[in-house]
N, CA, C and O of each residue as an XYZ file, in Angstrom:
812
protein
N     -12.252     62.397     19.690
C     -13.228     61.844     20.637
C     -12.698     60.526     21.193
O     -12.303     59.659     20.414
N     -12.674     60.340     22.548
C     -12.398     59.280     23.284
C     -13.229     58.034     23.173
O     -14.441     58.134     23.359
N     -12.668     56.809     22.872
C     -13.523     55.480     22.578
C     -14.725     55.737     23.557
O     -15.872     55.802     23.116
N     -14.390     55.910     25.151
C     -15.518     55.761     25.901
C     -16.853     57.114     25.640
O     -18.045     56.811     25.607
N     -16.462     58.264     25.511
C     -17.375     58.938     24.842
C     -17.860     58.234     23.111
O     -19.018     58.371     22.716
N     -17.247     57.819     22.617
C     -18.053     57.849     21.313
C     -18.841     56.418     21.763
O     -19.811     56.152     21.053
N     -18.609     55.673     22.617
C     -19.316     54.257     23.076
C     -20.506     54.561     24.108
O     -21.240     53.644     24.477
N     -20.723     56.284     24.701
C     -21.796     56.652     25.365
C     -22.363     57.139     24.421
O     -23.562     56.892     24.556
N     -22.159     57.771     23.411
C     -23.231     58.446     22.417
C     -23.497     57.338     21.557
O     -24.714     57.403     21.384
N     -23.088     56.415     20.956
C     -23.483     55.374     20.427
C     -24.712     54.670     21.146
O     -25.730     54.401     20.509
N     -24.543     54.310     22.839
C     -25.718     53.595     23.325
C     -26.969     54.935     23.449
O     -28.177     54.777     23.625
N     -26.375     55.969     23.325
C     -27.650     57.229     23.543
C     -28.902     56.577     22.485
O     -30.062     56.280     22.771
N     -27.930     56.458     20.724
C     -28.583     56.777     19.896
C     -29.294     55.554     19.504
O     -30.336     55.573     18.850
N     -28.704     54.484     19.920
C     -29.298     53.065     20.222
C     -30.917     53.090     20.942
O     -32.001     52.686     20.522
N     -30.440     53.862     22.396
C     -31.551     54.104     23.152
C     -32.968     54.798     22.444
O     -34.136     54.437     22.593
N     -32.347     56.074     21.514
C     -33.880     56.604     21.312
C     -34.471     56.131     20.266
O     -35.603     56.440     19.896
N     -33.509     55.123     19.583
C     -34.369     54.267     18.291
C     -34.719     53.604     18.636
O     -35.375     53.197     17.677
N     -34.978     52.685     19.710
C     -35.232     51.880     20.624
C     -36.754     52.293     20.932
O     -37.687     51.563     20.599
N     -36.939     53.557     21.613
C     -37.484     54.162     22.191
C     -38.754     54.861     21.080
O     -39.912     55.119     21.409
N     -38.345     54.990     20.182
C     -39.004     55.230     18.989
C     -39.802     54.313     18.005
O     -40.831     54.618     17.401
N     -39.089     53.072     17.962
C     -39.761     51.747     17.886
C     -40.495     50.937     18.506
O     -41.194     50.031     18.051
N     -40.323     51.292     19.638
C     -41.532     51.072     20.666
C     -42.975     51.589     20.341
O     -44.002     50.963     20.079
N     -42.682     53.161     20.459
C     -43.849     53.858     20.179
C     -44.201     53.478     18.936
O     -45.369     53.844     18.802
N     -43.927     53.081     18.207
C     -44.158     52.865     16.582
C     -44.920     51.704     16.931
O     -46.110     51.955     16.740
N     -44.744     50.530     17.366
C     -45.255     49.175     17.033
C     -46.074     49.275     18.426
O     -45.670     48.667     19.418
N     -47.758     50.419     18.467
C     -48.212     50.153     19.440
C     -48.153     51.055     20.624
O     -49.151     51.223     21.325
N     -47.331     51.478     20.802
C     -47.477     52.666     22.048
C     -47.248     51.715     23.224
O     -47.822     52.022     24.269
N     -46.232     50.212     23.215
C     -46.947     49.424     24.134
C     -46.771     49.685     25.392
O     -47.221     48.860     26.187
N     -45.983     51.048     25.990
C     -46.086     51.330     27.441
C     -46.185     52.191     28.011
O     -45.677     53.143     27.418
N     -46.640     52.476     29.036
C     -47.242     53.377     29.325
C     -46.804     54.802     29.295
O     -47.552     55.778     29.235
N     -44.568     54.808     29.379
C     -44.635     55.930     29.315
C     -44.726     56.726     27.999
O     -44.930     57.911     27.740
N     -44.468     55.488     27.181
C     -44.668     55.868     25.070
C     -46.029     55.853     24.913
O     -46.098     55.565     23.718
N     -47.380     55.986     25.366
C     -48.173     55.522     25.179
C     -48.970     56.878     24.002
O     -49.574     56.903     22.930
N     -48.464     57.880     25.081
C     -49.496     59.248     24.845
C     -48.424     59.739     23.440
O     -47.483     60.525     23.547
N     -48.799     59.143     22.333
C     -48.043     59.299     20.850
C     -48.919     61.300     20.979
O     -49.676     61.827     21.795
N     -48.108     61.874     19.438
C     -48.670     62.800     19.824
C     -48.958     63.316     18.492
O     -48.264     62.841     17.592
N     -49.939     64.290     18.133
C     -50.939     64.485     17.494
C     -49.738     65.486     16.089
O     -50.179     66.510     15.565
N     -48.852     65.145     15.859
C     -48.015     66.257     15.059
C     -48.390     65.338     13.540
O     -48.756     64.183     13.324
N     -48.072     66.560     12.652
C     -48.423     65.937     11.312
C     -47.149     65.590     10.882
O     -46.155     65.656     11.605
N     -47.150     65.206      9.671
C     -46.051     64.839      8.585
C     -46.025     65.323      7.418
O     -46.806     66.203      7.056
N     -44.837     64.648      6.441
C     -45.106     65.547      5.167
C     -46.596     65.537      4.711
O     -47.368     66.419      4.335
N     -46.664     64.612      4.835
C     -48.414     64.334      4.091
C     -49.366     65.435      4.355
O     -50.579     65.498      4.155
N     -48.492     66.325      4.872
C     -49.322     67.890      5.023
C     -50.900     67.300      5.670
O     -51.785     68.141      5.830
N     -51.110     66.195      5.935
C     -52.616     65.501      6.605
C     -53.296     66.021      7.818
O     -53.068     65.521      8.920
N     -54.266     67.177      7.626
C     -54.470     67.794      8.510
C     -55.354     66.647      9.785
O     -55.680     65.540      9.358
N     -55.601     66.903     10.894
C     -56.399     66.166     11.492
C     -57.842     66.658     12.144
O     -57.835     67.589     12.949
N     -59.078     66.006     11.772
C     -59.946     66.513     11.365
C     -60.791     66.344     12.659
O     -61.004     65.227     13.129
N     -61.301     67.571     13.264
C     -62.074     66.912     14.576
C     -63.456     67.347     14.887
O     -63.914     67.486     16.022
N     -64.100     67.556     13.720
C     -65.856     67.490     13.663
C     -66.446     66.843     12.410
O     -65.996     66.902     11.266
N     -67.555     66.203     12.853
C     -68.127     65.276     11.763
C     -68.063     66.191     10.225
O     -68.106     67.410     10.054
N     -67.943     65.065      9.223
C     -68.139     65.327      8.056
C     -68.450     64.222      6.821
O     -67.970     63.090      6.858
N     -69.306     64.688      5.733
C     -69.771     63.534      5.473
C     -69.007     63.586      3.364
O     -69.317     63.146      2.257
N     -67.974     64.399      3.988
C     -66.932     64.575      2.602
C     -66.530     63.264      1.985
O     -66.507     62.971      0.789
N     -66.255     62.620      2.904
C     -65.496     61.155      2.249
C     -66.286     59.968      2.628
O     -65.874     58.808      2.612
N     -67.373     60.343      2.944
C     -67.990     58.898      3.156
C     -67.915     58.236      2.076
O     -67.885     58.756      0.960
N     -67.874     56.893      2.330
C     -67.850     56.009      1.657
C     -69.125     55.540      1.431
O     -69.982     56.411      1.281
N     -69.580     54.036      1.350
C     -70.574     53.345      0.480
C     -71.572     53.391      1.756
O     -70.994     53.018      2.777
N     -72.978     53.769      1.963
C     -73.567     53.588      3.210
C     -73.999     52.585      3.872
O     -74.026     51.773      2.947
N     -74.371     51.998      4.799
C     -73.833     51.197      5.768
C     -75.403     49.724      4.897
O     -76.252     49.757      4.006
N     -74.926     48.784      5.865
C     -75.565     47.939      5.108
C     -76.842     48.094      6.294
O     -76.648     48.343      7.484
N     -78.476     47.830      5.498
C     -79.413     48.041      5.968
C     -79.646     46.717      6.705
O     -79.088     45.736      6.214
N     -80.583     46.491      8.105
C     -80.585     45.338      8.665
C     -82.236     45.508      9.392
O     -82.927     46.516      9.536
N     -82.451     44.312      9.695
C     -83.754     44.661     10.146
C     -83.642     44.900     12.001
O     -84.553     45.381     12.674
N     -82.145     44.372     12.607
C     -81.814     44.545     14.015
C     -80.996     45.877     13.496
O     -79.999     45.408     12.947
N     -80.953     46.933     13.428
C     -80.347     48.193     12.842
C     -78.944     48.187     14.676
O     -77.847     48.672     14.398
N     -79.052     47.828     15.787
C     -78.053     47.463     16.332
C     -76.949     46.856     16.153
O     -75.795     47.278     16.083
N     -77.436     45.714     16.074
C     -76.488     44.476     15.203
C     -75.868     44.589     13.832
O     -75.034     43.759     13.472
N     -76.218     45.513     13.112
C     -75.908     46.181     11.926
C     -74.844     47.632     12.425
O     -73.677     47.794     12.066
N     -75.344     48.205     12.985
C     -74.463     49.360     13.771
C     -72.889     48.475     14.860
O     -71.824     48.905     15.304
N     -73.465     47.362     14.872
C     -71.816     47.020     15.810
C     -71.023     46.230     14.263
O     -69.882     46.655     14.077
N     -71.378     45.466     13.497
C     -70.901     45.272     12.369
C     -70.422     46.213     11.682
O     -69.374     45.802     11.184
N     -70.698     47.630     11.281
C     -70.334     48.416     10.360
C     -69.211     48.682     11.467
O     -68.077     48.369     11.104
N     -69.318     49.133     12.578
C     -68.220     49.730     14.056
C     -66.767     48.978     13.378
O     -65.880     49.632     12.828
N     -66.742     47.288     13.572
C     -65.855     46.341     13.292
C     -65.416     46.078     12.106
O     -64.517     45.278     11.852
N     -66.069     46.783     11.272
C     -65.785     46.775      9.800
C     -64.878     47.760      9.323
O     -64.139     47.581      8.355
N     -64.957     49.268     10.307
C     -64.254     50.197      9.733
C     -63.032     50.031     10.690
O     -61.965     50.574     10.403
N     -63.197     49.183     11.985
C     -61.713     49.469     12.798
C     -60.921     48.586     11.976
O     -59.751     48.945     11.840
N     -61.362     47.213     11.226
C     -60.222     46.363     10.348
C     -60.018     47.110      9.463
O     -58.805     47.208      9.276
N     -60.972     48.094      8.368
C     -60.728     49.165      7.891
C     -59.578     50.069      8.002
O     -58.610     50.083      7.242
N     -59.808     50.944      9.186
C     -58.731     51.009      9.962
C     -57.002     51.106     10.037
O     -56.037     51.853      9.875
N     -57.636     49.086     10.591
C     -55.886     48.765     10.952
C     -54.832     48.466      9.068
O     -53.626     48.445      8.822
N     -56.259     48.270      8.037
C     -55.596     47.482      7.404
C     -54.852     48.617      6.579
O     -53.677     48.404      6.282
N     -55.566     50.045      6.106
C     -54.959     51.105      5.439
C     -53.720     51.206      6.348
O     -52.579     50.922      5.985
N     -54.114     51.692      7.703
C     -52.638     52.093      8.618
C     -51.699     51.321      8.525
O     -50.641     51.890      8.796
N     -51.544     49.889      8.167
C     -49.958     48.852      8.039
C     -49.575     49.517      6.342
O     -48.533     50.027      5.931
N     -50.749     49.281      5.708
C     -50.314     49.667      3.927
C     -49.452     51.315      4.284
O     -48.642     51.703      3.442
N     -49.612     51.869      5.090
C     -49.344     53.741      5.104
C     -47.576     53.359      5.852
O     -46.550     54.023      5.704
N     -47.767     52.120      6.612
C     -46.626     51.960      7.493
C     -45.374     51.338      6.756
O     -44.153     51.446      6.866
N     -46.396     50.521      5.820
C     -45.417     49.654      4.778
C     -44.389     50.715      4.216
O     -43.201     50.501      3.978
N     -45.141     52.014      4.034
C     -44.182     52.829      2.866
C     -43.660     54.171      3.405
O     -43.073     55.084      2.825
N     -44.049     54.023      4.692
C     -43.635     55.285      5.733
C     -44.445     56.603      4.948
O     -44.008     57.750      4.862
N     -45.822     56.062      4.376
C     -46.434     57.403      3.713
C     -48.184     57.468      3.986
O     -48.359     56.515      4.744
N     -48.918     57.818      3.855
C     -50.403     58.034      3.866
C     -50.395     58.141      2.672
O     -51.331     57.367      2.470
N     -50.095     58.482      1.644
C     -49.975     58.832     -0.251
C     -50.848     57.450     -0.493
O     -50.329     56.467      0.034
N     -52.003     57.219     -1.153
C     -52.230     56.184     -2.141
C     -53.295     55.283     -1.004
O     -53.729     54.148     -1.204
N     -53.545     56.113      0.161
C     -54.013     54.974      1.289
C     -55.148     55.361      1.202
O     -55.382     56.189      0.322
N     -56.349     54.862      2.159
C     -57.905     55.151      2.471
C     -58.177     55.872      4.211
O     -59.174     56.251      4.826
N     -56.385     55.770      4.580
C     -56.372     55.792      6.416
C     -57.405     57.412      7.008
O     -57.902     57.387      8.134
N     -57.584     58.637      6.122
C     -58.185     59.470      6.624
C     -59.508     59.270      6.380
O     -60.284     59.988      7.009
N     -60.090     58.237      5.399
C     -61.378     58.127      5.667
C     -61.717     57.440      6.991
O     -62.738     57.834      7.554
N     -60.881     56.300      7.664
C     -61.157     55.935      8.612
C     -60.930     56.599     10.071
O     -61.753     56.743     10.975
N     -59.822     56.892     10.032
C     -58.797     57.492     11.187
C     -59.230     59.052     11.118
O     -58.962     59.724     10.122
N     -59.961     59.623     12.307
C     -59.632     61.159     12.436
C     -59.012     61.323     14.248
O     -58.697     60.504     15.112
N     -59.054     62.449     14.195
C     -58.772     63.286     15.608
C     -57.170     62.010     15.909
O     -56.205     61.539     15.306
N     -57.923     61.987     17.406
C     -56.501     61.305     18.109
C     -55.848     60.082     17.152
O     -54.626     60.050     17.003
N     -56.518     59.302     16.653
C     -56.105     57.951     16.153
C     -55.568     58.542     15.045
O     -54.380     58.502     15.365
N     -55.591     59.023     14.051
C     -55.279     60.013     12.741
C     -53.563     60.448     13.690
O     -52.487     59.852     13.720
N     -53.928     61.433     14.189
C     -52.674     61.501     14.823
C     -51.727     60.943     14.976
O     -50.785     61.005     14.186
N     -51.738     60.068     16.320
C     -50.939     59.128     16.303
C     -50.440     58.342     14.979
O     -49.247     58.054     14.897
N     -51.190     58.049     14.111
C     -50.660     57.426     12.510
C     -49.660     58.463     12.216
O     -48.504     58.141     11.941
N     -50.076     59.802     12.263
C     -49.049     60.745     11.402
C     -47.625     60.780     12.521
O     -46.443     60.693     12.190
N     -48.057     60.899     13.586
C     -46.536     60.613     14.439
C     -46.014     59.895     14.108
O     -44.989     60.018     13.437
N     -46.487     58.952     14.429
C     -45.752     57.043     13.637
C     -45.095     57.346     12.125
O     -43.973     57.009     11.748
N     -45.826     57.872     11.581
C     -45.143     58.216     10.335
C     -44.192     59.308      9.862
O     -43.987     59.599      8.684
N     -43.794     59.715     10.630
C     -43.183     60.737     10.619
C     -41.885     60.046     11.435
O     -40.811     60.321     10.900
N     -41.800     59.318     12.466
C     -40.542     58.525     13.166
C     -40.341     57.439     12.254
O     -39.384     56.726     12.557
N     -41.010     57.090     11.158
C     -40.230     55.696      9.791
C     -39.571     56.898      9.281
O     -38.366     56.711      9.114
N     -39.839     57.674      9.083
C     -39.196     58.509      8.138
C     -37.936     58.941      8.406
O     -36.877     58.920      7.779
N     -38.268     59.326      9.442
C     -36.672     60.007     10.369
C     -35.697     58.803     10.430
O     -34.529     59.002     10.097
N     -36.098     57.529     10.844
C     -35.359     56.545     10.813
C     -34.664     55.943      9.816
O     -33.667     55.227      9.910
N     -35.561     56.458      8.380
C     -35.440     55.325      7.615
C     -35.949     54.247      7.394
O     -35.583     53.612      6.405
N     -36.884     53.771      8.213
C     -37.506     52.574      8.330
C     -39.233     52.643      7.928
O     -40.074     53.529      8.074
N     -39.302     50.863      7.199
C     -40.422     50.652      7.146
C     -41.152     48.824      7.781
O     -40.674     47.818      8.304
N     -42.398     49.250      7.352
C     -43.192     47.988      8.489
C     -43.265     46.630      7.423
O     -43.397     46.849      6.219
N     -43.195     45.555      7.815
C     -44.077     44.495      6.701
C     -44.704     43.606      7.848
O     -44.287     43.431      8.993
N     -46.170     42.937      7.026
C     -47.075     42.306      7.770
C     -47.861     43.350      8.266
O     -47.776     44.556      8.035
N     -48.726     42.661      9.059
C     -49.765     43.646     10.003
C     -50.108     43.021     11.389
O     -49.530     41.968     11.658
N     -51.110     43.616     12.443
C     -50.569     43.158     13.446
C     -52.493     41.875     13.449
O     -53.473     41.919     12.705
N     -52.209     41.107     14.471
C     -53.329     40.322     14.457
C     -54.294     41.134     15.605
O     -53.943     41.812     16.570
N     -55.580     40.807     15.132
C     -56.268     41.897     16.088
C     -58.303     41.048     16.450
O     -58.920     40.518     15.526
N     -58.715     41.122     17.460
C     -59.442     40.586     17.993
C     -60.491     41.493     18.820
O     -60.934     41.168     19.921
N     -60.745     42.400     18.289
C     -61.902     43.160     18.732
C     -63.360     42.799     18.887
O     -63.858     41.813     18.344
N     -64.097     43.745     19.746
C     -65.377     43.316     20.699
C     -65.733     44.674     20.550
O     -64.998     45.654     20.665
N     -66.910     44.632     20.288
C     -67.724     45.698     20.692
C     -67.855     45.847     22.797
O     -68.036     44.861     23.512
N     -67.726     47.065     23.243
C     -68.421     46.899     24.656
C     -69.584     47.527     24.729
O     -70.619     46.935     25.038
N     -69.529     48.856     24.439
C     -70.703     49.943     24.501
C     -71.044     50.334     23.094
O     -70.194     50.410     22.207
N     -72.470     50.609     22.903
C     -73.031     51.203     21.571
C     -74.267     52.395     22.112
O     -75.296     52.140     22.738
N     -73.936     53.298     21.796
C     -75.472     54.537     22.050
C     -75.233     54.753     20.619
O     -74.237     55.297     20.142
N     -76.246     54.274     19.973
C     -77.664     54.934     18.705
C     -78.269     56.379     18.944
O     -78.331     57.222     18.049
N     -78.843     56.642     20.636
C     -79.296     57.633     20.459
C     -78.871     58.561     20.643
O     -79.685     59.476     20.767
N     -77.274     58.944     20.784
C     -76.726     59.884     20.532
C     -76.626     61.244     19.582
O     -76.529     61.009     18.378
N     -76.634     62.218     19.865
C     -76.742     63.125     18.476
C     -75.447     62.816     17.574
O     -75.453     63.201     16.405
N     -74.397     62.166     18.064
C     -73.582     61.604     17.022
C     -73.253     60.380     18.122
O     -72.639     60.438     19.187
N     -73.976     59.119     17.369
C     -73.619     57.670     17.750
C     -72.229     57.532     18.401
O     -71.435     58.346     17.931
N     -71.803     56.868     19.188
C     -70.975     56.758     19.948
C     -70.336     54.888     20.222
O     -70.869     54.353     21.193
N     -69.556     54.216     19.636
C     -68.992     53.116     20.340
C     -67.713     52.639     20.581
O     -66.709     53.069     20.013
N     -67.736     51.479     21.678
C     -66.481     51.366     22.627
C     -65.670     50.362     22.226
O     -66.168     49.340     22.698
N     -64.837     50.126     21.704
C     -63.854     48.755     21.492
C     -63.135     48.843     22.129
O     -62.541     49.871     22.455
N     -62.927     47.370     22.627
C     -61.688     46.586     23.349
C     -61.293     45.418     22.318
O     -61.974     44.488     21.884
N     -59.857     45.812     22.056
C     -58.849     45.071     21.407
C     -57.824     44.317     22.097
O     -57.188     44.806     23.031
N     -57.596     42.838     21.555
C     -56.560     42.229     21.949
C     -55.399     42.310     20.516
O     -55.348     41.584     19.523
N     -54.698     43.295     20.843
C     -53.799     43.380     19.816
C     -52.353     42.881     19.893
O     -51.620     43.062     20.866
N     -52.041     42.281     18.851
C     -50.926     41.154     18.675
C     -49.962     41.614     17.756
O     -50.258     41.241     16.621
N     -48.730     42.402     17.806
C     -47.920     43.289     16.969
C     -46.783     42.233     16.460
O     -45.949     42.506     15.597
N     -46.886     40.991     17.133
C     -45.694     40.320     16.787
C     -45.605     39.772     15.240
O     -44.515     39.206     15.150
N     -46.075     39.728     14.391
C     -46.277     39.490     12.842
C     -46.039     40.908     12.392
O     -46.634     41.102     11.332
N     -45.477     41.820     12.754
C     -45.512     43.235     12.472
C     -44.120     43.643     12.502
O     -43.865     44.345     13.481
N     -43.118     43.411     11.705
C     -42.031     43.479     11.509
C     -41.507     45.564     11.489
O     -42.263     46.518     11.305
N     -40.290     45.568     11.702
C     -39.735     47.060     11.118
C     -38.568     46.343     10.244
O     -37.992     45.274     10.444
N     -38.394     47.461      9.033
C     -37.407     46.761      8.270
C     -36.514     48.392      7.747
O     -37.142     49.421      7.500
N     -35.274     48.303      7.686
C     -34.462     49.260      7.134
C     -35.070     49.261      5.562
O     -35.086     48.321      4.767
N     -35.440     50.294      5.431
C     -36.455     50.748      4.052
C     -35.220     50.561      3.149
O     -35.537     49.752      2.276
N     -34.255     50.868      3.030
C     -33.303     50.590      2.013
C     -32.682     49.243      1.538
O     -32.476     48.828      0.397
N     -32.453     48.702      2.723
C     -31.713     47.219      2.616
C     -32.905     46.349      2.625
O     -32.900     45.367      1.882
N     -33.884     46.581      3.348
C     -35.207     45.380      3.646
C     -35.116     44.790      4.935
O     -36.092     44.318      5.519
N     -33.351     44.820      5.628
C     -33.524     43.795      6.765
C     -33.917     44.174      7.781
O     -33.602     45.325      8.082
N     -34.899     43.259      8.890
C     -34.968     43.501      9.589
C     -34.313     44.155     11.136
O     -33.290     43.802     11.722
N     -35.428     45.340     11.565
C     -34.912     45.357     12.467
C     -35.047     45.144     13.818
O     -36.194     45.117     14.263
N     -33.667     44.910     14.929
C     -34.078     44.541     15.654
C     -34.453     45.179     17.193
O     -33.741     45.994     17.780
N     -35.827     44.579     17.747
C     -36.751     45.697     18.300
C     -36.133     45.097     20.067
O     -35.533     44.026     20.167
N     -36.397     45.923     21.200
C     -35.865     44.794     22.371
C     -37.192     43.738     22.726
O     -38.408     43.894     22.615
N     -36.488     42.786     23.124
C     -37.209     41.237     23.515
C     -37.894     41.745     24.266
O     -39.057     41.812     23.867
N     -37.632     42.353     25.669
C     -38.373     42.565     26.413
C     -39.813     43.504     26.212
O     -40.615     43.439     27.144
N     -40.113     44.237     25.215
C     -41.226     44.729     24.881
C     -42.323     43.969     24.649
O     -42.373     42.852     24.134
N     -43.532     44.909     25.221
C     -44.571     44.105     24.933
C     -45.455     43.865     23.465
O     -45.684     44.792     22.688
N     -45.837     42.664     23.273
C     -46.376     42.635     22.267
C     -47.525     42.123     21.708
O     -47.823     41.877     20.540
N     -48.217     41.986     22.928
C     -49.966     41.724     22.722
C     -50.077     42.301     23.975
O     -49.426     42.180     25.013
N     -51.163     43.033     23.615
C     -51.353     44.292     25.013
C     -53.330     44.386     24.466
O     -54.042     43.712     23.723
N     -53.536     45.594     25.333
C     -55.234     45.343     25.774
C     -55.085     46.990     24.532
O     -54.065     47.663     24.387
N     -56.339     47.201     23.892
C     -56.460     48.272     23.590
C     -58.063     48.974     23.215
O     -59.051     48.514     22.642
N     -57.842     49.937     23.673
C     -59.349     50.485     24.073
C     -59.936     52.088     23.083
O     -59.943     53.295     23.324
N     -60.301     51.336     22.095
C     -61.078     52.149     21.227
C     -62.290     53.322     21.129
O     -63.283     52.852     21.685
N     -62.482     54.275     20.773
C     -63.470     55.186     20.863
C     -63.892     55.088     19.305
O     -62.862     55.020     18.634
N     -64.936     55.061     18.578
C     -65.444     55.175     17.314
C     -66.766     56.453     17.224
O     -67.459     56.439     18.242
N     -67.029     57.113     16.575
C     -68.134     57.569     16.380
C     -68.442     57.578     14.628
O     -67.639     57.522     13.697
N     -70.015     57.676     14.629
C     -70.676     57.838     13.003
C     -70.584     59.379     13.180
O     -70.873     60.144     14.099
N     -70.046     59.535     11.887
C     -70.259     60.632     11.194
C     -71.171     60.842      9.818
O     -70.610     60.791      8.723
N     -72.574     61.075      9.920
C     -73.271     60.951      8.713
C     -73.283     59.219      8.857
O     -73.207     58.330      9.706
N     -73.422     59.417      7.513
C     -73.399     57.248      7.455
C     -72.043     56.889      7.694
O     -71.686     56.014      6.906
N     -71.247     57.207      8.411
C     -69.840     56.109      8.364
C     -69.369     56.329      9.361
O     -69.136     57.388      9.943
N     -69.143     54.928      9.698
C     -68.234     55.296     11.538
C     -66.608     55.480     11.249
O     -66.127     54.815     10.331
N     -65.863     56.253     11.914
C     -65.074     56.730     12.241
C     -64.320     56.446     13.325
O     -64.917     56.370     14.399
N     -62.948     56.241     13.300
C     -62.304     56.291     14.410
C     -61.392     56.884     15.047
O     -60.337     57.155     14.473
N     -61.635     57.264     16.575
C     -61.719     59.302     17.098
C     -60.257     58.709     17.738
O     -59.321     59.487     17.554
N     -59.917     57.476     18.450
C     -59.208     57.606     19.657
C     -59.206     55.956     19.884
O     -60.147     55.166     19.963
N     -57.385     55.704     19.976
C     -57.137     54.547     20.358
C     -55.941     54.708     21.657
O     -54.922     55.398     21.700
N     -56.432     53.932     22.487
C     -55.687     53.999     23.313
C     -55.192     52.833     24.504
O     -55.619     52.473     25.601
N     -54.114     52.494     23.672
C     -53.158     51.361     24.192
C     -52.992     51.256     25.806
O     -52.865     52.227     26.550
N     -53.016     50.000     26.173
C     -52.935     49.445     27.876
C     -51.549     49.026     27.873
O     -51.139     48.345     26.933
N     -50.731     49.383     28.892
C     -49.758     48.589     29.507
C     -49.997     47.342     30.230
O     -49.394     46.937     31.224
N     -51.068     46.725     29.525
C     -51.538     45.329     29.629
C     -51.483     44.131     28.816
O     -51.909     44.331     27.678
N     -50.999     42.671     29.098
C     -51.148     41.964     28.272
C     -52.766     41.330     28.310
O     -53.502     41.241     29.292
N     -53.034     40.940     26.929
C     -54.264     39.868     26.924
C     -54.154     38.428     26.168
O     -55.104     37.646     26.187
């Protein structure tokens, strides 16, 4: 093989780890955005009608039962983010809480993500900083329904070669606080989260 061919397949393979780390830390553009719903070893099926199998502890009672319903919402998306970095830390779902929180699309995307540490070799340390808002809440839904908007901040969110530890390095030019727009629903007593979906926006 000729230096200049083995110096084009070298930047190929540069490119799709590149390209793969992107999608990993965030989905942050638009054309990585649409991650995709494939599983991993974790054999983790993805679950897309209510069920009240794994609920957890039921929600805390309030006398504004609204204001109590956007609290429990924000409770399970840090919920959430915080199982999904622990699942990222070890390139596994094994030992985590992420399917009680995470179903359908958002579930997904985790198992994609996890499934490209693996292939790589690579794992995450830290987690990302995150600043969520309730926008929309319907109660009277036959299954409750609410809207988050996230200002999410990936830069404390390292990738590291799972073997050696060192970091790796991601391109500068990527974005790394971007807008992100949440779907949640209750299932039984516990909200759930159906669908996250990253902006090619900064905030």
């Amino acid at each position: 093989m000729t230096r200049a061919r083995l110096q084009l397949r070298t930047s190929a393979v540069r490119a799709r780890n590149s390209a793969a780390l992107i999608s990993l830390i965030g989905c942050c553009t638009v054309a990585l955005a649409a991650c995709s719903d494939e599983g991993t070893d974790d054999n983790a099926k993805t679950s897309t009608t209510p069920s009240a199998s794994s609920t957890p502890a039921p929600a805390a009672s309030s006398a504004n039962p609204e204001a109590a319903a956007k609290q429990d919402v924000l409770d399970t998306y840090r919920h959430y983010w915080a199982e999904k970095a622990v699942a990222y830390s070890k390139a596994s779902m094994a030992g985590t809480d992420l399917k009680t929180y995470a179903k359908g699309n958002a579930l997904g995307m985790a198992q994609s993500d996890l499934k490209n540490l693996k292939t790589l070799g690579q794992v995450t340390q830290g987690k990302p900083l995150l600043a969520p808002k309730i926008t929309s809440l319907d109660l009277q839904k036959k299954v409750p329904l609410a809207m988050i908007t996230d200002c999410v901040d990936v830069s404390p969110w390292k990738v590291l070669n799972a073997k050696t530890k060192d970091e790796v390095a991601l391109p500068k030019d990527r974005r790394t606080k971007y807008v992100s727009n949440v779907t949640a629903e209750r299932w039984g007593k516990q909200w759930v989260i159906l669908e996250v979906k990253p902006e090619d926006r900064a905030c």
